[in-house]
Structure formats: C-alpha cells, structure tokens
C-alpha cells in the first residue's frame, strides 16, 4: 500500500513453498494499529486419524 511505510511482521508459521496467496485483508484498529490476514492455497497430504473411542450409544 503506498500510504503505509515499512511494517513489522509477526510470522506465526512459514508458508509452504508452493503456497499461492489468494487474498489479503488489511484492517486498522481504533488505536491506529494495522493487521493483515493472508489467505493462501496449497496442496498437502492429510493422514486420516482413527477414532480412539467407539460410541456405543444409539440415537433413535
């Protein structure tokens, strides 16, 4: 943004190398602080998690 100068960043986690930025939302608090939320898209393999506890209750 042209009106903003250099900003500090608190990077919570690294972005995957193949991540594509889909959108960014910039908001300003009443105290004048700016925040940005970045939406990224990437592909990854997800392992299924087996249920540890089986439910023996029936619902009618």
PDB file of C-alpha atoms in Angstrom:
ATOM      1  CA  UNK A   1       0.000   0.000   0.000  1.00  0.00           C
ATOM      2  CA  UNK A   2       1.560   3.300  -0.987  1.00  0.00           C
ATOM      3  CA  UNK A   3       0.439   5.196   2.137  1.00  0.00           C
ATOM      4  CA  UNK A   4       1.988   2.692   4.527  1.00  0.00           C
ATOM      5  CA  UNK A   5       5.670   2.711   5.314  1.00  0.00           C
ATOM      6  CA  UNK A   6       7.709  -0.334   6.274  1.00  0.00           C
ATOM      7  CA  UNK A   7       5.801  -2.535   8.681  1.00  0.00           C
ATOM      8  CA  UNK A   8       6.876  -5.118  11.229  1.00  0.00           C
ATOM      9  CA  UNK A   9       5.664  -8.664  10.809  1.00  0.00           C
ATOM     10  CA  UNK A  10       4.960 -11.395  13.332  1.00  0.00           C
ATOM     11  CA  UNK A  11       5.123 -14.513  11.204  1.00  0.00           C
ATOM     12  CA  UNK A  12       3.311 -17.292  13.053  1.00  0.00           C
ATOM     13  CA  UNK A  13       4.345 -20.078  10.686  1.00  0.00           C
ATOM     14  CA  UNK A  14       6.282 -20.457   7.480  1.00  0.00           C
ATOM     15  CA  UNK A  15       4.322 -20.623   4.245  1.00  0.00           C
ATOM     16  CA  UNK A  16       4.759 -23.781   2.172  1.00  0.00           C
ATOM     17  CA  UNK A  17       6.993 -23.292  -0.864  1.00  0.00           C
ATOM     18  CA  UNK A  18       4.139 -23.958  -3.292  1.00  0.00           C
ATOM     19  CA  UNK A  19       1.632 -21.688  -1.488  1.00  0.00           C
ATOM     20  CA  UNK A  20      -0.309 -19.203  -3.598  1.00  0.00           C
ATOM     21  CA  UNK A  21      -1.657 -16.039  -1.948  1.00  0.00           C
ATOM     22  CA  UNK A  22      -5.362 -15.852  -2.767  1.00  0.00           C
ATOM     23  CA  UNK A  23      -6.316 -12.702  -0.844  1.00  0.00           C
ATOM     24  CA  UNK A  24      -5.200 -10.324   1.863  1.00  0.00           C
ATOM     25  CA  UNK A  25      -7.388  -8.277   4.197  1.00  0.00           C
ATOM     26  CA  UNK A  26      -5.949  -5.214   5.906  1.00  0.00           C
ATOM     27  CA  UNK A  27      -7.714  -3.759   8.930  1.00  0.00           C
ATOM     28  CA  UNK A  28      -6.959  -0.828  11.203  1.00  0.00           C
ATOM     29  CA  UNK A  29      -7.870  -0.742  14.879  1.00  0.00           C
ATOM     30  CA  UNK A  30      -9.221   2.394  16.591  1.00  0.00           C
ATOM     31  CA  UNK A  31      -5.777   2.801  18.186  1.00  0.00           C
ATOM     32  CA  UNK A  32      -4.161   3.047  14.746  1.00  0.00           C
ATOM     33  CA  UNK A  33      -2.585  -0.409  14.544  1.00  0.00           C
ATOM     34  CA  UNK A  34      -2.765  -2.299  11.262  1.00  0.00           C
ATOM     35  CA  UNK A  35      -3.353  -6.033  10.912  1.00  0.00           C
ATOM     36  CA  UNK A  36      -3.298  -8.179   7.805  1.00  0.00           C
ATOM     37  CA  UNK A  37      -4.855 -11.600   7.291  1.00  0.00           C
ATOM     38  CA  UNK A  38      -3.490 -13.567   4.353  1.00  0.00           C
ATOM     39  CA  UNK A  39      -5.377 -16.448   2.733  1.00  0.00           C
ATOM     40  CA  UNK A  40      -3.155 -18.968   0.957  1.00  0.00           C
ATOM     41  CA  UNK A  41      -3.834 -22.132  -1.004  1.00  0.00           C
ATOM     42  CA  UNK A  42      -1.571 -25.168  -1.206  1.00  0.00           C
ATOM     43  CA  UNK A  43      -1.810 -28.929  -1.538  1.00  0.00           C
ATOM     44  CA  UNK A  44      -0.758 -31.380   1.119  1.00  0.00           C
ATOM     45  CA  UNK A  45      -1.352 -34.996   2.044  1.00  0.00           C
ATOM     46  CA  UNK A  46      -3.659 -35.441   5.020  1.00  0.00           C
ATOM     47  CA  UNK A  47      -3.467 -38.611   7.069  1.00  0.00           C
ATOM     48  CA  UNK A  48      -6.704 -39.965   8.475  1.00  0.00           C
ATOM     49  CA  UNK A  49      -6.994 -40.210  12.238  1.00  0.00           C
ATOM     50  CA  UNK A  50      -8.626 -43.346  13.607  1.00  0.00           C
ATOM     51  CA  UNK A  51     -11.165 -42.847  16.352  1.00  0.00           C
ATOM     52  CA  UNK A  52      -9.731 -43.870  19.730  1.00  0.00           C
ATOM     53  CA  UNK A  53     -13.079 -44.408  21.370  1.00  0.00           C
ATOM     54  CA  UNK A  54     -16.150 -46.037  19.864  1.00  0.00           C
ATOM     55  CA  UNK A  55     -19.553 -44.736  20.756  1.00  0.00           C
ATOM     56  CA  UNK A  56     -21.872 -47.487  21.977  1.00  0.00           C
ATOM     57  CA  UNK A  57     -24.893 -45.253  22.455  1.00  0.00           C
ATOM     58  CA  UNK A  58     -27.709 -45.420  19.940  1.00  0.00           C
ATOM     59  CA  UNK A  59     -29.791 -42.460  18.865  1.00  0.00           C
ATOM     60  CA  UNK A  60     -33.428 -43.112  17.933  1.00  0.00           C
TER      61      UNK A  60
END
